Amino acid sequence: MFLATTADQRFWKTEEPILFLGEWCKLYDQKHIWSKLESEVLPYHWDDREQLYQDYKYLDELNERYLKLLTKLLNELHQVDRSVRYWRILIGYWLLHSIPILYDRYLSICNASRSGRVTNTWIMPYAPGQMTPRDFSHFVNLFVSDQYNQYLYSEIIRLSKLLPFEELRTGFTPSVTVKSPRKNLLRRIARTALRAYAKDFPFRLNDIVFVASGFDVPNLTRLEIDLRQWPSLMAPNIETPQTEINQTMRQRLVLDEGRNEFEMLLDKFLPEQLPSAYAESYQEMHNRSLDAFPRKPKLIVTGTGYAQNEGFKFWSAHQVENGAKLAVLQHGGHYGSGLWSATEDFEIKISDRFYTWGWQDDRSEKTVPAPAPNLIKFARAPKPDPQGRLLWVQNSMPRYSYFMYSIPAGPQMLEYLSDQHRFLEMLEPRVRDLLLLRLYPSDYGWSEANRWQDIDPALCQDRGREALRSQMRRSRLLISTNNSTTFLETLAANFPTVIFWNPRHWELRPSAQDHFDELRRVGILHDTPEAAAAQVNAIYEDVVSWWQGPEIQRVRDRFCRQFARTGQNWLNEWRKELVAQVR
């Protein structure tokens, strides 16, 4: 059979039976094409969740090995002497994604090879540097795209020679541009004014510097005034320059660490895929970042700056190297509860202090419970409308696996969608009429709006662009469907909530199990869509009375103290904690 590796149909040989590498190849909006083909889909290697967990542990160890090697090579390349921690802050988040992404694609090709059914496939030749990202934001746009994944599969097949292949020269020059989010005029003006303030006003003299901390502007302003600082409001934005890839420079990044076939592939891929911000543009980014950010902070406080803010990464890595402390704040759900989470591990490793939303990790003294900045505003959230809608909140994940944490991986998103369909089917007609389906803002090619339109044309859908709190004002109940942030926001707001997810895809760590079992016991959390639908059918007429029951409230309070802590005294708590860190 002919192997198709992505949804890019230029690489499908439709006159032969097709073996699809995975469900990511079959875009729903192209069903009219692939449904007519003689085809099969290979099973996904990480449907074995125990194997996925074991691979997570292997990749964690692998990441550490390659980080140490890259530290040595990048120090030599840039003629500096930086620590492993410096390079972890700067390149670690890219490495944390890049290695698992490549490993997932490699395992898929191994799976195809072991099947013994592939007679041929088409790959495309790529020039060196043709698909090298500029920075992490560019990389994010790449790894969710069919073009970039076609590149990965092509290069793995070419280098490993695991499958018979032919080079297909289409005349197509692959490129994926960074998509800038659209903003209205007033928002653009506000952001421009805030950036001007960030560049020129004396907050640059602050001892404690907040960058993407999770506090909203009013609460951050209150906190900084209480700390007797100039409010910072917004961090500088350092754009990564467009730089021509220097192959001579990259040839100096010689990796020879591979102990098996995959690792030998990794030795070839990492020097090629290292974003240009950390290679060709390193010195320029370093200088511009240090010039834009405060010069001598004592404490840097962030929730997400370590991810896509390249200027922050260069600056904070430099400041930590020179003695500043780095405090990282939990910024969403799944932390402290998921069985494994590479990003949680990473954030704890780069920080001097890691502030959680209530939980503590016995494995690290760095974890400190504190009021959750992202949830404080939800403590003032509106009360439920007894006559309002049932707000059904969806999640979405990329079609191609992209990270290591206990959620549905890659094509397992289809099982998540199947669970949502089963939930809908079990609702009584009157309940179904009250639903408002809030879709995740990013679709990743799953065409969820069209899927739901085909399932139930009468279902009321929302594209997820309105603020959640605004929709809560018009709702009597929120239905959450995954272990992430939404249900923590509503529990912190004491807003009626029913949760369901498949525990096979959302594995919990033992230390969290009892707390979630309590949610199950009182009917908040359910393991099947049928059980969740039965609960909604039973309570929808008088949700408030059910939610205000003393046992529900006791369980909610206890759970929030562990995973969604806020508190009326949050301002004093944060002031005392941060002041203690700079003494």
Coordinates of C-alpha atoms in Angstrom, one line a residue:
M1 CA 0.0 0.0 0.0
F2 CA 1.1 3.6 -0.6
L3 CA 1.8 5.5 2.6
A4 CA 0.3 9.0 3.1
T5 CA 1.9 10.7 6.0
T6 CA 0.0 14.0 6.3
A7 CA -3.2 15.7 5.0
D8 CA -1.2 17.3 2.2
Q9 CA -2.9 15.6 -0.8
R10 CA 0.0 16.4 -3.2
F11 CA 1.8 13.5 -1.4
W12 CA -1.1 11.0 -1.8
K13 CA -1.0 8.5 -4.7
T14 CA -4.8 8.0 -5.0
E15 CA -4.7 5.5 -7.8
E16 CA -3.4 2.9 -5.4
P17 CA -4.7 1.7 -2.0
I18 CA -3.6 4.1 0.6
L19 CA -2.3 3.4 4.1
F20 CA -2.8 6.6 6.2
L21 CA -0.1 7.1 8.8
G22 CA -2.7 8.5 11.2
E23 CA -6.1 10.1 11.6
W24 CA -4.4 13.5 11.2
C25 CA -4.2 12.8 7.5
K26 CA -8.0 12.8 7.1
L27 CA -9.3 16.3 7.4
Y28 CA -13.0 16.4 8.1
D29 CA -13.6 19.0 5.4
Q30 CA -11.9 16.7 2.9
K31 CA -14.2 13.8 3.7
H32 CA -15.7 13.9 0.2
I33 CA -12.2 13.0 -1.1
W34 CA -10.7 10.4 1.2
S35 CA -14.0 8.6 1.9
K36 CA -14.0 7.5 -1.7
L37 CA -10.5 6.0 -1.6
E38 CA -9.5 2.5 -0.8
S39 CA -7.7 3.1 2.4
E40 CA -6.8 2.1 5.9
V41 CA -5.4 3.9 8.9
L42 CA -2.5 2.6 11.0
P43 CA -3.1 2.4 14.8
Y44 CA -1.5 5.1 16.9
H45 CA 1.5 4.0 18.9
W46 CA 0.5 6.0 22.0
D47 CA -2.9 4.4 22.3
D48 CA -0.9 2.3 24.8
R49 CA -1.0 5.0 27.5
E50 CA 1.4 3.0 29.8
Q51 CA 3.9 3.1 26.9
L52 CA 3.3 6.9 26.6
Y53 CA 4.1 7.3 30.3
Q54 CA 7.3 5.3 30.0
D55 CA 8.3 7.3 26.9
Y56 CA 7.7 10.5 28.8
K57 CA 10.3 9.4 31.4
Y58 CA 12.7 8.3 28.7
L59 CA 12.4 11.7 26.9
D60 CA 12.8 13.6 30.2
E61 CA 16.2 11.9 30.7
L62 CA 17.1 12.4 27.0
N63 CA 16.2 16.1 27.3
E64 CA 18.7 16.5 30.2
R65 CA 21.5 14.8 28.2
Y66 CA 21.0 17.0 25.2
L67 CA 20.6 20.2 27.1
K68 CA 24.0 19.6 28.8
L69 CA 25.6 18.9 25.4
L70 CA 24.0 21.9 23.8
T71 CA 25.2 24.1 26.7
K72 CA 28.8 23.2 25.9
L73 CA 28.3 23.7 22.1
L74 CA 26.4 27.0 22.3
N75 CA 28.9 28.4 24.8
E76 CA 31.7 27.6 22.3
L77 CA 29.7 28.9 19.4
H78 CA 28.9 32.3 21.0
Q79 CA 32.2 32.5 23.0
V80 CA 30.4 32.8 26.3
D81 CA 30.5 30.8 29.5
R82 CA 26.8 30.3 30.6
S83 CA 25.4 27.8 32.9
V84 CA 23.1 24.9 32.1
R85 CA 20.3 26.9 33.9
Y86 CA 20.9 29.9 31.6
W87 CA 20.5 27.7 28.5
R88 CA 17.6 25.9 30.0
I89 CA 15.7 29.2 30.4
L90 CA 16.7 30.3 26.9
I91 CA 16.3 27.1 24.7
G92 CA 14.8 24.7 27.2
Y93 CA 11.1 25.2 26.2
W94 CA 11.9 24.7 22.6
L95 CA 13.9 21.6 23.4
L96 CA 11.1 20.3 25.6
H97 CA 8.8 20.3 22.6
S98 CA 11.2 19.5 19.8
I99 CA 12.5 16.2 21.1
P100 CA 9.0 14.6 21.8
I101 CA 7.6 15.9 18.5
L102 CA 10.4 14.2 16.6
Y103 CA 10.1 11.1 18.7
D104 CA 6.4 10.8 18.0
R105 CA 6.9 11.2 14.3
Y106 CA 9.8 8.6 14.4
L107 CA 7.6 6.1 16.2
S108 CA 4.9 6.5 13.6
I109 CA 7.3 5.7 10.8
C110 CA 8.6 2.7 12.8
N111 CA 5.0 1.5 13.2
A112 CA 4.5 1.8 9.4
S113 CA 7.7 -0.1 8.8
R114 CA 6.8 -2.9 11.2
S115 CA 3.4 -3.3 9.5
G116 CA 5.2 -4.7 6.4
R117 CA 2.4 -3.2 4.3
V118 CA 4.1 -0.1 2.8
T119 CA 5.2 -0.5 -0.8
N120 CA 6.1 3.1 -1.4
T121 CA 5.7 6.7 -0.2
W122 CA 6.6 10.1 -1.5
I123 CA 8.9 12.5 0.3
M124 CA 10.0 16.0 -0.6
P125 CA 13.7 17.1 -0.7
Y126 CA 14.3 20.1 1.5
A127 CA 17.2 22.5 1.4
P128 CA 19.2 23.1 4.6
G129 CA 17.5 25.8 6.7
Q130 CA 14.3 25.8 4.6
M131 CA 12.2 24.8 7.6
T132 CA 14.3 26.2 10.4
P133 CA 12.1 28.3 12.8
R134 CA 13.1 31.8 13.8
D135 CA 12.0 31.5 17.5
F136 CA 9.6 29.5 19.6
S137 CA 6.5 31.4 18.4
H138 CA 7.4 30.5 14.8
F139 CA 8.0 26.9 15.9
V140 CA 4.5 26.7 17.3
N141 CA 3.0 27.8 14.0
L142 CA 5.2 25.2 12.3
F143 CA 4.6 22.1 14.4
V144 CA 0.8 22.2 14.0
S145 CA 1.0 22.5 10.2
D146 CA 0.9 19.8 7.6
Q147 CA 3.8 21.4 5.7
Y148 CA 6.2 21.1 8.7
N149 CA 5.1 17.6 9.5
Q150 CA 5.5 16.6 5.9
Y151 CA 9.1 17.8 6.3
L152 CA 9.6 15.8 9.5
Y153 CA 8.2 12.6 8.1
S154 CA 10.2 13.1 4.8
E155 CA 13.5 13.6 6.6
I156 CA 12.9 10.7 9.0
I157 CA 12.1 8.4 6.1
R158 CA 15.1 9.6 4.1
L159 CA 17.6 9.4 6.9
S160 CA 16.4 6.2 8.5
K161 CA 15.7 4.3 5.3
L162 CA 13.0 2.4 7.1
L163 CA 10.6 2.6 4.2
P164 CA 10.8 2.5 0.4
F165 CA 10.4 6.1 -1.0
E166 CA 10.6 8.3 -4.0
E167 CA 11.4 12.0 -4.0
L168 CA 8.6 14.1 -5.3
R169 CA 9.6 17.4 -6.7
T170 CA 6.5 19.6 -6.7
G171 CA 8.1 23.0 -7.3
F172 CA 6.5 23.9 -4.0
T173 CA 8.6 26.0 -1.6
P174 CA 7.3 25.2 1.9
S175 CA 7.0 28.0 4.4
V176 CA 4.7 28.7 7.3
T177 CA 4.3 32.3 8.5
V178 CA 3.6 33.4 12.1
K179 CA 0.0 34.3 12.4
S180 CA -0.6 37.5 14.3
P181 CA -3.9 37.5 16.3
R182 CA -6.3 40.1 15.0
K183 CA -7.1 42.9 17.4
N184 CA -9.6 45.7 17.2
L185 CA -8.4 49.3 16.8
L186 CA -8.9 50.3 20.4
R187 CA -7.0 47.3 21.6
R188 CA -4.1 48.0 19.2
I189 CA -4.0 51.6 20.5
A190 CA -4.0 50.5 24.1
R191 CA -1.2 48.0 23.6
T192 CA 0.9 50.5 21.7
A193 CA 0.5 53.0 24.6
L194 CA 1.3 50.4 27.2
R195 CA 4.5 49.4 25.3
A196 CA 5.6 53.0 25.2
Y197 CA 5.0 53.2 28.9
A198 CA 7.0 50.0 29.4
K199 CA 9.9 51.3 27.5
D200 CA 10.2 54.8 28.9
F201 CA 8.8 55.0 32.4
P202 CA 10.7 54.4 35.6
F203 CA 9.3 50.9 36.3
R204 CA 12.6 49.9 34.9
L205 CA 14.0 50.8 38.3
N206 CA 11.8 48.3 40.2
D207 CA 13.4 45.6 42.3
I208 CA 10.5 43.2 41.5
V209 CA 9.7 42.9 37.8
F210 CA 6.4 41.3 36.6
V211 CA 6.2 39.9 33.1
A212 CA 3.2 37.9 32.0
S213 CA 2.5 37.0 35.6
G214 CA -1.2 36.1 35.3
F215 CA -2.4 39.1 37.3
D216 CA -4.9 41.2 35.3
V217 CA -4.0 44.9 35.0
P218 CA -6.2 46.2 37.9
N219 CA -4.9 43.6 40.4
L220 CA -1.3 43.9 39.2
T221 CA -1.5 47.7 39.6
R222 CA -2.9 47.3 43.2
L223 CA -0.1 44.8 44.0
E224 CA 2.7 47.0 42.6
I225 CA 1.4 50.1 44.4
D226 CA 1.3 48.1 47.6
L227 CA 4.9 47.1 47.0
R228 CA 5.7 50.8 46.5
Q229 CA 6.7 50.3 42.9
W230 CA 5.8 51.9 39.6
P231 CA 3.1 49.7 37.9
S232 CA 4.7 47.8 35.0
L233 CA 1.5 46.8 33.1
M234 CA 3.2 45.4 30.0
A235 CA 6.6 44.0 29.1
P236 CA 8.7 45.1 26.1
N237 CA 8.2 43.2 22.9
I238 CA 11.4 42.2 21.2
E239 CA 10.8 40.9 17.7
T240 CA 13.2 38.2 16.4
P241 CA 14.9 39.4 13.2
Q242 CA 14.6 37.7 9.9
T243 CA 18.0 36.2 9.5
E244 CA 19.6 34.0 6.8
I245 CA 20.5 30.6 8.1
N246 CA 24.3 30.3 8.4
Q247 CA 25.2 26.7 7.6
T248 CA 28.9 27.3 8.4
M249 CA 28.0 28.4 11.9
R250 CA 25.6 25.4 12.4
Q251 CA 28.2 22.9 11.2
R252 CA 30.1 23.7 14.4
L253 CA 27.1 22.3 16.4
V254 CA 28.3 18.7 16.2
L255 CA 26.2 16.4 18.2
D256 CA 27.4 12.8 18.6
E257 CA 25.3 11.7 21.5
G258 CA 23.1 9.1 19.9
R259 CA 22.9 5.7 21.6
N260 CA 20.2 4.3 19.3
E261 CA 18.6 4.9 15.9
F262 CA 16.3 7.7 17.1
E263 CA 19.1 9.5 19.0
M264 CA 21.3 9.4 16.0
L265 CA 18.5 11.1 14.0
L266 CA 18.2 13.7 16.8
D267 CA 21.9 14.4 16.4
K268 CA 21.2 15.5 12.9
F269 CA 17.9 17.3 13.5
L270 CA 18.7 19.5 16.5
P271 CA 21.5 21.6 14.8
E272 CA 19.3 22.1 11.8
Q273 CA 16.2 23.0 13.8
L274 CA 17.7 25.2 16.5
P275 CA 15.7 28.5 16.1
S276 CA 17.8 31.3 14.6
A277 CA 17.1 33.4 17.6
Y278 CA 19.5 31.2 19.5
A279 CA 22.1 30.9 16.8
E280 CA 22.4 33.5 14.0
S281 CA 20.5 36.2 16.0
Y282 CA 21.8 35.4 19.4
Q283 CA 24.0 38.4 20.0
E284 CA 21.5 40.9 18.6
M285 CA 18.6 39.4 20.7
H286 CA 20.8 39.5 23.8
N287 CA 21.8 43.1 23.3
R288 CA 18.3 44.3 22.4
S289 CA 16.7 42.4 25.3
L290 CA 19.0 43.7 27.9
D291 CA 18.5 47.3 26.6
A292 CA 14.7 47.0 26.7
F293 CA 14.2 45.4 30.1
P294 CA 15.1 46.6 33.6
R295 CA 18.8 46.5 34.3
K296 CA 19.1 45.3 37.9
P297 CA 16.0 43.4 39.1
K298 CA 16.3 41.4 42.4
L299 CA 13.2 39.3 41.6
I300 CA 11.6 38.4 38.3
V301 CA 8.0 37.2 38.5
T302 CA 6.4 35.4 35.5
G303 CA 3.6 33.0 34.6
T304 CA 4.3 32.4 30.9
G305 CA 7.2 34.7 29.9
Y306 CA 9.5 31.6 29.6
A307 CA 7.5 30.3 26.6
Q308 CA 7.0 32.7 23.7
N309 CA 8.5 36.0 24.9
E310 CA 12.0 35.7 23.4
G311 CA 13.1 39.0 24.8
F312 CA 12.1 37.9 28.3
K313 CA 14.0 34.7 28.0
F314 CA 17.2 36.4 26.9
W315 CA 16.9 39.0 29.7
S316 CA 15.8 36.7 32.5
A317 CA 18.5 34.1 31.7
H318 CA 21.1 36.8 31.9
Q319 CA 19.7 38.3 35.1
V320 CA 19.5 34.9 36.8
E321 CA 23.1 34.2 35.8
N322 CA 24.0 37.5 37.6
G323 CA 22.1 36.7 40.8
A324 CA 18.5 37.7 40.3
K325 CA 15.8 35.3 41.6
L326 CA 13.2 33.9 39.2
A327 CA 9.7 33.1 40.5
V328 CA 7.4 31.2 38.2
L329 CA 3.7 31.2 38.9
Q330 CA 1.4 28.4 37.9
H331 CA -0.7 29.8 35.0
G332 CA -3.4 27.2 34.3
G333 CA -5.0 23.8 35.2
H334 CA -3.6 20.3 35.2
Y335 CA -0.6 21.4 37.4
G336 CA -0.4 19.4 40.6
S337 CA -3.0 16.9 39.4
G338 CA -1.9 15.3 36.1
L339 CA 0.1 12.1 36.3
W340 CA 2.8 13.6 34.2
S341 CA 3.5 17.1 32.9
A342 CA 6.8 18.1 31.2
T343 CA 6.0 21.8 31.4
E344 CA 5.4 21.6 35.2
D345 CA 8.7 19.9 35.5
F346 CA 10.4 22.5 33.4
E347 CA 9.0 25.5 35.2
I348 CA 10.1 24.1 38.6
K349 CA 13.6 23.4 37.2
I350 CA 14.1 27.0 35.9
S351 CA 12.7 28.7 39.0
D352 CA 14.0 29.6 42.4
R353 CA 10.4 29.7 43.7
F354 CA 7.4 28.0 42.0
Y355 CA 4.0 29.3 43.2
T356 CA 1.1 26.9 42.9
W357 CA -2.6 27.4 43.2
G358 CA -2.7 25.5 46.5
W359 CA -0.9 22.2 46.1
Q360 CA 2.7 21.2 47.2
D361 CA 5.0 18.7 45.6
D362 CA 7.0 16.7 48.1
R363 CA 9.7 16.2 45.4
S364 CA 10.6 19.9 45.4
E365 CA 10.9 22.5 48.1
K366 CA 10.5 25.2 45.5
T367 CA 6.7 24.6 45.3
V368 CA 4.9 27.2 47.4
P369 CA 1.1 27.5 47.6
A370 CA -0.2 31.0 47.0
P371 CA -3.4 32.8 45.9
A372 CA -3.8 32.1 42.1
P373 CA -3.4 35.3 40.1
N374 CA -5.5 34.0 37.2
L375 CA -8.4 33.0 39.5
I376 CA -8.6 36.1 41.8
K377 CA -10.8 37.9 39.2
F378 CA -13.1 34.9 39.1
A379 CA -13.8 35.3 42.8
R380 CA -15.8 38.3 41.6
A381 CA -17.6 36.4 38.8
P382 CA -21.3 36.8 38.3
K383 CA -23.9 34.6 40.0
P384 CA -25.6 32.0 37.9
D385 CA -28.8 32.9 36.1
P386 CA -31.4 30.4 37.2
Q387 CA -33.2 30.8 33.8
G388 CA -30.0 30.9 31.8
R389 CA -28.3 28.5 29.4
L390 CA -26.2 25.4 30.0
L391 CA -22.7 26.5 28.9
W392 CA -20.9 23.5 27.5
V393 CA -17.1 24.3 27.1
Q394 CA -15.0 22.3 24.7
N395 CA -11.3 21.9 24.4
S396 CA -9.1 21.1 21.4
M397 CA -5.6 19.8 20.7
P398 CA -3.4 19.7 17.7
R399 CA -3.8 16.8 15.2
Y400 CA -0.2 16.0 15.6
S401 CA 1.1 15.2 19.1
Y402 CA 3.1 18.1 20.4
F403 CA 3.9 17.8 24.1
M404 CA 4.3 15.3 27.0
Y405 CA 1.5 15.5 29.6
S406 CA -1.4 13.4 30.5
I407 CA -4.0 14.5 28.0
P408 CA -5.3 13.0 24.8
A409 CA -2.4 12.8 22.4
G410 CA -2.7 13.6 18.7
P411 CA -5.5 11.6 17.0
Q412 CA -7.0 10.7 20.5
M413 CA -8.8 14.0 20.1
L414 CA -11.3 12.0 18.0
E415 CA -12.1 9.9 21.1
Y416 CA -12.6 13.2 23.0
L417 CA -15.0 14.4 20.3
S418 CA -16.8 11.0 20.4
D419 CA -17.3 11.4 24.2
Q420 CA -18.9 14.9 23.6
H421 CA -21.3 13.4 21.0
R422 CA -22.3 10.7 23.4
F423 CA -23.0 13.3 26.1
L424 CA -25.2 15.2 23.7
E425 CA -27.1 12.1 22.7
M426 CA -28.0 11.3 26.3
L427 CA -29.5 14.7 27.2
E428 CA -33.2 15.1 27.3
P429 CA -34.7 17.3 24.5
R430 CA -35.5 20.2 26.8
V431 CA -32.0 20.1 28.2
R432 CA -30.5 19.9 24.8
D433 CA -32.4 23.1 23.8
L434 CA -30.7 25.0 26.6
L435 CA -27.2 24.1 25.5
L436 CA -24.6 26.7 24.3
L437 CA -21.6 24.9 22.9
R438 CA -18.5 27.1 23.4
L439 CA -15.8 25.9 21.0
Y440 CA -12.1 26.2 21.6
P441 CA -10.8 29.3 19.7
S442 CA -8.1 27.2 17.9
D443 CA -9.5 24.4 15.7
Y444 CA -6.2 22.8 14.5
G445 CA -7.9 21.4 11.4
W446 CA -10.5 19.3 13.2
S447 CA -13.4 21.4 11.7
E448 CA -15.4 21.1 14.9
A449 CA -18.0 23.7 14.0
N450 CA -18.8 21.8 10.8
R451 CA -18.8 18.4 12.6
W452 CA -21.4 19.7 15.1
Q453 CA -23.4 21.3 12.4
D454 CA -23.7 17.9 10.7
I455 CA -24.5 16.2 14.0
D456 CA -27.2 18.7 15.1
P457 CA -28.0 21.7 13.0
A458 CA -30.1 23.1 15.8
L459 CA -27.3 23.1 18.3
C460 CA -26.3 26.7 19.4
Q461 CA -22.6 27.2 18.9
D462 CA -20.2 29.9 20.0
R463 CA -16.6 30.3 18.6
G464 CA -15.1 31.0 22.0
R465 CA -14.2 34.6 21.4
E466 CA -16.4 36.2 24.1
A467 CA -15.0 36.3 27.6
L468 CA -16.0 33.2 29.6
R469 CA -17.2 35.4 32.5
S470 CA -19.6 37.3 30.2
Q471 CA -21.2 34.0 29.1
M472 CA -21.4 32.8 32.7
R473 CA -23.7 35.8 33.4
R474 CA -26.2 34.3 31.1
S475 CA -25.8 30.7 32.2
R476 CA -27.2 28.5 35.0
L477 CA -24.6 25.8 34.8
L478 CA -21.1 25.3 33.2
I479 CA -20.2 21.9 31.8
S480 CA -16.4 21.3 31.6
T481 CA -14.9 18.5 29.6
N482 CA -11.2 18.3 30.4
N483 CA -8.6 18.6 33.2
S484 CA -7.4 22.1 32.4
T485 CA -8.2 25.6 33.6
T486 CA -11.9 26.2 33.0
F487 CA -13.4 24.1 35.8
L488 CA -10.9 25.7 38.3
E489 CA -12.1 29.1 37.3
T490 CA -15.7 28.2 37.9
L491 CA -15.1 26.4 41.1
A492 CA -13.1 29.4 42.4
A493 CA -16.1 31.5 41.4
N494 CA -18.4 29.1 43.2
F495 CA -20.3 28.7 39.9
P496 CA -22.4 25.6 39.4
T497 CA -20.2 23.1 37.5
V498 CA -20.5 19.6 36.1
I499 CA -17.3 18.0 34.8
F500 CA -16.6 14.9 32.8
W501 CA -13.6 13.3 31.1
N502 CA -12.2 9.9 30.1
P503 CA -9.8 8.9 33.0
R504 CA -7.9 6.8 30.5
H505 CA -6.7 10.0 28.7
W506 CA -6.6 12.4 31.7
E507 CA -4.6 10.3 34.2
L508 CA -4.2 11.7 37.7
R509 CA -1.3 11.5 40.1
P510 CA -1.8 9.6 43.3
S511 CA -1.5 12.7 45.5
A512 CA -4.5 14.3 43.8
Q513 CA -6.7 11.2 43.6
D514 CA -8.6 11.7 46.8
H515 CA -9.5 15.3 46.0
F516 CA -11.0 14.3 42.6
D517 CA -12.7 11.3 44.2
E518 CA -14.6 13.7 46.4
L519 CA -15.8 15.6 43.4
R520 CA -17.0 12.3 41.9
R521 CA -18.8 11.4 45.1
V522 CA -21.0 14.5 45.2
G523 CA -21.8 14.4 41.4
I524 CA -19.5 17.2 40.2
L525 CA -17.0 15.0 38.3
H526 CA -18.0 12.0 36.1
D527 CA -15.9 9.4 34.3
T528 CA -18.4 8.9 31.4
P529 CA -20.4 11.2 29.2
E530 CA -23.5 9.2 30.1
A531 CA -23.1 9.7 33.8
A532 CA -22.5 13.5 33.3
A533 CA -25.6 13.7 31.1
A534 CA -27.7 11.9 33.7
Q535 CA -26.6 14.4 36.3
V536 CA -27.4 17.4 34.1
N537 CA -30.8 16.0 33.3
A538 CA -31.5 15.6 37.0
I539 CA -30.5 19.1 38.1
Y540 CA -31.0 21.5 35.2
E541 CA -34.4 22.8 36.5
D542 CA -33.0 24.0 39.8
V543 CA -29.2 24.0 39.5
V544 CA -28.7 26.6 42.3
S545 CA -30.4 24.5 45.0
W546 CA -28.2 21.5 44.1
W547 CA -25.1 23.6 44.0
Q548 CA -25.8 25.3 47.3
G549 CA -26.2 22.0 49.2
P550 CA -23.9 21.9 52.2
E551 CA -22.0 18.8 51.1
I552 CA -21.3 20.2 47.6
Q553 CA -20.1 23.4 49.2
R554 CA -17.8 21.6 51.7
V555 CA -16.2 19.5 48.9
R556 CA -15.8 22.6 46.7
D557 CA -14.1 24.6 49.4
R558 CA -11.7 21.8 50.2
F559 CA -10.9 21.2 46.6
C560 CA -10.3 24.9 45.9
R561 CA -7.9 25.2 48.9
Q562 CA -5.8 22.5 47.1
F563 CA -6.1 23.4 43.4
A564 CA -7.9 26.8 43.0
R565 CA -6.9 29.0 46.0
T566 CA -7.9 32.6 46.0
G567 CA -8.8 34.4 49.3
Q568 CA -9.9 37.9 50.2
N569 CA -6.5 38.6 51.8
W570 CA -4.6 37.8 48.6
L571 CA -3.0 41.2 48.3
N572 CA -1.3 41.1 51.7
E573 CA -0.2 37.5 51.2
W574 CA 1.5 38.3 47.9
R575 CA 3.1 41.5 49.2
K576 CA 4.6 39.7 52.2
E577 CA 5.9 36.8 50.2
L578 CA 7.5 38.9 47.5
V579 CA 9.0 41.4 49.9
A580 CA 10.6 38.4 51.8
Q581 CA 12.2 37.3 48.6
V582 CA 14.1 40.5 47.9
R583 CA 15.3 41.2 51.5

